[in-house]
CSV table of C-alpha atoms in Angstrom, one decimal:
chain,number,residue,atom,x,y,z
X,14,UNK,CA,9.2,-17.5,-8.8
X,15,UNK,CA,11.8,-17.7,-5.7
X,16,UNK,CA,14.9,-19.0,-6.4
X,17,UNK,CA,14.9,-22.4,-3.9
X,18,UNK,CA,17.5,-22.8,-1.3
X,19,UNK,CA,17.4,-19.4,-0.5
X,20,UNK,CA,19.4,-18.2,2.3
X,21,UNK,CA,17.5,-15.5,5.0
X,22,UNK,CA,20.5,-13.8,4.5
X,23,UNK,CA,20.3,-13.8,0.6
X,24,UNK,CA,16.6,-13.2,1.1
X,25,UNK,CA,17.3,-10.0,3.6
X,26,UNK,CA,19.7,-8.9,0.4
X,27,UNK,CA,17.7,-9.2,-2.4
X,28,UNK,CA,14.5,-10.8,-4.4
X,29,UNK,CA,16.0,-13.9,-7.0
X,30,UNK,CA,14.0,-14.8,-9.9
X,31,UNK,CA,15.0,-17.7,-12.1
X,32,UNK,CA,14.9,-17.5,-15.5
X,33,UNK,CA,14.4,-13.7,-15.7
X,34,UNK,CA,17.0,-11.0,-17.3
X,35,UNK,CA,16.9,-7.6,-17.4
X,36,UNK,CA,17.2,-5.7,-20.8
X,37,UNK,CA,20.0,-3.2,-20.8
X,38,UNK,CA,21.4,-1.3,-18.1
X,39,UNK,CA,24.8,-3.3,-17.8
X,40,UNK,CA,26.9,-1.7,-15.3
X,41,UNK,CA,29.9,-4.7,-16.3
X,42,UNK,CA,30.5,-8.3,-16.0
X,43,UNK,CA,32.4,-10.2,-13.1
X,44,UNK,CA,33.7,-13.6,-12.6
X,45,UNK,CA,32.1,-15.2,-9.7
X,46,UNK,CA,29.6,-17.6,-8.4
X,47,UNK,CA,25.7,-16.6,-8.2
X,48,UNK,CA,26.5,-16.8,-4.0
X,49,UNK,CA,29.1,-13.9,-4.9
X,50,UNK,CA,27.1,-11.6,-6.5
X,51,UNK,CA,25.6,-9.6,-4.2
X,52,UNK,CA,28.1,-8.6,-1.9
X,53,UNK,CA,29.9,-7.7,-5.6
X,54,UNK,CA,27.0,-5.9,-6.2
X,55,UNK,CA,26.5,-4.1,-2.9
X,56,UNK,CA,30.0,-2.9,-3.2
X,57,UNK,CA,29.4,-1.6,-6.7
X,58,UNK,CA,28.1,1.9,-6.7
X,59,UNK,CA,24.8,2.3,-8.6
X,60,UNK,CA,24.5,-1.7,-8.7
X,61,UNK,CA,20.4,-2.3,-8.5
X,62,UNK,CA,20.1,-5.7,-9.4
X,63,UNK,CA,22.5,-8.3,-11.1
X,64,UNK,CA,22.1,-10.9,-13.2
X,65,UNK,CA,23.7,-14.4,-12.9
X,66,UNK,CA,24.8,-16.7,-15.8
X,67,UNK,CA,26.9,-19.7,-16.1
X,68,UNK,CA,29.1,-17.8,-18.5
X,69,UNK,CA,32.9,-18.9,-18.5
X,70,UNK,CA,32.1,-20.9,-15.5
X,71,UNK,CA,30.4,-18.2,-14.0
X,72,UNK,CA,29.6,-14.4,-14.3
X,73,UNK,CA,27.2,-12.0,-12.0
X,74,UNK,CA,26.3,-9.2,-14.6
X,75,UNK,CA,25.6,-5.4,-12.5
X,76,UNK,CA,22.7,-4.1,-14.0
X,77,UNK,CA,21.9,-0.1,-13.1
X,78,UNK,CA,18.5,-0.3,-13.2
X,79,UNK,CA,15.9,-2.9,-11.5
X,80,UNK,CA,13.9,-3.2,-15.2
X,81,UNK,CA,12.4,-3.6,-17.7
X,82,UNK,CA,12.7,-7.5,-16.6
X,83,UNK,CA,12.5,-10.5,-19.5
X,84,UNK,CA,12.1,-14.0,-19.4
X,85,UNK,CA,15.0,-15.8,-19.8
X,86,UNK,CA,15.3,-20.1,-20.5
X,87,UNK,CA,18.9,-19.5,-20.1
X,88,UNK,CA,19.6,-20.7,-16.6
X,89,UNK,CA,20.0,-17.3,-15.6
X,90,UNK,CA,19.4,-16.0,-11.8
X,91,UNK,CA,18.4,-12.3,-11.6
X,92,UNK,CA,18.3,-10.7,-8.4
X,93,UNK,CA,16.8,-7.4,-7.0
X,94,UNK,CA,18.8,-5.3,-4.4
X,95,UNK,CA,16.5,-4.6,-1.5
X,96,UNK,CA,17.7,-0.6,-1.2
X,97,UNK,CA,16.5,-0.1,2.0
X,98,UNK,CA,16.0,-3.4,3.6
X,99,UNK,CA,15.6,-2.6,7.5
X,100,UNK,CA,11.8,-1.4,7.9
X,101,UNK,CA,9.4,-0.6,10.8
X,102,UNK,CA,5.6,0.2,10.6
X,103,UNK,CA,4.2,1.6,13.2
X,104,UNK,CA,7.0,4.1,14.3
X,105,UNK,CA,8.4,7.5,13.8
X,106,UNK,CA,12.0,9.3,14.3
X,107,UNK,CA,10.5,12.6,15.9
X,108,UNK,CA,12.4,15.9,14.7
X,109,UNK,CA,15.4,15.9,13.0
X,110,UNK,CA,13.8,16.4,9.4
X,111,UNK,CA,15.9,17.2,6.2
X,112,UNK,CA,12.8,17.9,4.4
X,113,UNK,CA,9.4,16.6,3.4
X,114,UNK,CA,9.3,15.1,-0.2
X,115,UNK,CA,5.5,14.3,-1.6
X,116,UNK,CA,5.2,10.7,-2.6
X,117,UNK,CA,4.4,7.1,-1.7
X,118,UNK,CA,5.9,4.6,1.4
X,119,UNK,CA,7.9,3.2,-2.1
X,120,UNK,CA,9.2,5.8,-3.4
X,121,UNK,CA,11.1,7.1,0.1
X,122,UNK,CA,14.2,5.5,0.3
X,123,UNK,CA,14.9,6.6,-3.6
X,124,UNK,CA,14.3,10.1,-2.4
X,125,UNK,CA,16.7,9.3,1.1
X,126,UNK,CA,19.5,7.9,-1.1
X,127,UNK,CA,19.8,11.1,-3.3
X,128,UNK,CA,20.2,13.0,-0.2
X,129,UNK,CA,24.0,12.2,1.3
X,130,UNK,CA,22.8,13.5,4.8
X,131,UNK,CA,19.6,11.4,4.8
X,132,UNK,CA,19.8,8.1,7.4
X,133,UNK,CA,16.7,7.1,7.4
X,134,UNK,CA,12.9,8.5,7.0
X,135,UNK,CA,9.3,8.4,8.4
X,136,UNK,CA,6.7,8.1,5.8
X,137,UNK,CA,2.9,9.2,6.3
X,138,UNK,CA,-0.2,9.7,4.6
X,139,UNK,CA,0.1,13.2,5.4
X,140,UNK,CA,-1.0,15.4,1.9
X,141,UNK,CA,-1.3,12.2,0.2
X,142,UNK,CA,1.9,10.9,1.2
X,143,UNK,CA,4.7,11.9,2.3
X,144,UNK,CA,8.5,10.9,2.9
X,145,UNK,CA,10.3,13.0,5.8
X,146,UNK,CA,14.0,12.4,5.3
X,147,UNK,CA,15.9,12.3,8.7
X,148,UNK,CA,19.3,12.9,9.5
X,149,UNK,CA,19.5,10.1,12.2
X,150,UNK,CA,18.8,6.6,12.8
X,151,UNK,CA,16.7,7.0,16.2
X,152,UNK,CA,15.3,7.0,18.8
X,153,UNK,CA,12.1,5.2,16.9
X,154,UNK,CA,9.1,5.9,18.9
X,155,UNK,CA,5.7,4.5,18.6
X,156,UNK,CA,3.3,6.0,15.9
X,157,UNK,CA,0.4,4.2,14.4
X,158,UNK,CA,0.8,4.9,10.3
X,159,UNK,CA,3.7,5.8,10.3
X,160,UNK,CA,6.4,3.8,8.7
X,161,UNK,CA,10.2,4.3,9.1
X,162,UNK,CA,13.0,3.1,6.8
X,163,UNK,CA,16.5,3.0,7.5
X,164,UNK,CA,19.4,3.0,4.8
């Protein structure tokens, strides 16, 4: 369930859950207001997800890791970073390829964040599925199937 009185530009950021946690995976604990946490957690290197509690008046937890997620009747507001939130189906960046990696539209921007030259990539059914990692950002052209993603 969506946290309510969401923000688009909370919702661009991130999924909210209410009442969910997620075991493990602290990264640490900061004072600040749910509204705060994700630009604490976007600045946080490795920072997945967070997890909101009224602790000491306030506290986003940074969790490495997007799971395993538990129920929570705690109060508590956990939130998912969307990695790669800027998406567009239906187009391509032609050339400019670091390399094809075999997997699903999913797994691609994983696979483009472990690559420090990787901007953005093109995904396609081709083999089964696969995630060409691109040094640039554009141009985008048209190109039925194909989806690209843009860190």
């Amino acid at each position: 369930m969506y946290a309510q009185g969401v923000t688009s530009a909370y919702r661009e950021c991130m999924d909210r859950f209410i009442n969910q946690d997620i075991e493990g995976q602290d990264m640490g604990a900061v004072g600040g207001q749910e509204y705060q946490c994700c630009g604490i957690c976007q600045n946080t290197n490795g920072c997945k997800a967070y997890v909101w509690g009224n602790w000491n008046g306030g506290t986003c937890f940074l969790k490495s890791a997007r799971g395993p997620i538990k129920s929570s009747s705690s109060g508590t507001i956990l939130a998912l970073m969307n990695l790669c939130p800027t998406k567009y189906p239906d187009y391509d960046i032609p050339g400019n390829d670091l390399g094809g990696v075999s997997g699903q539209a999913d797994q691609c921007c994983e696979f483009c964040k472990s690559n420090s030259a990787c901007k953005a990539y093109a995904w396609s059914n081709w083999n089964g599925g696969t995630c060409w990692l691109k040094s640039v950002i554009g141009p985008l052209v048209s190109n039925t199937g194909v989806t690209v993603g843009i860190l």
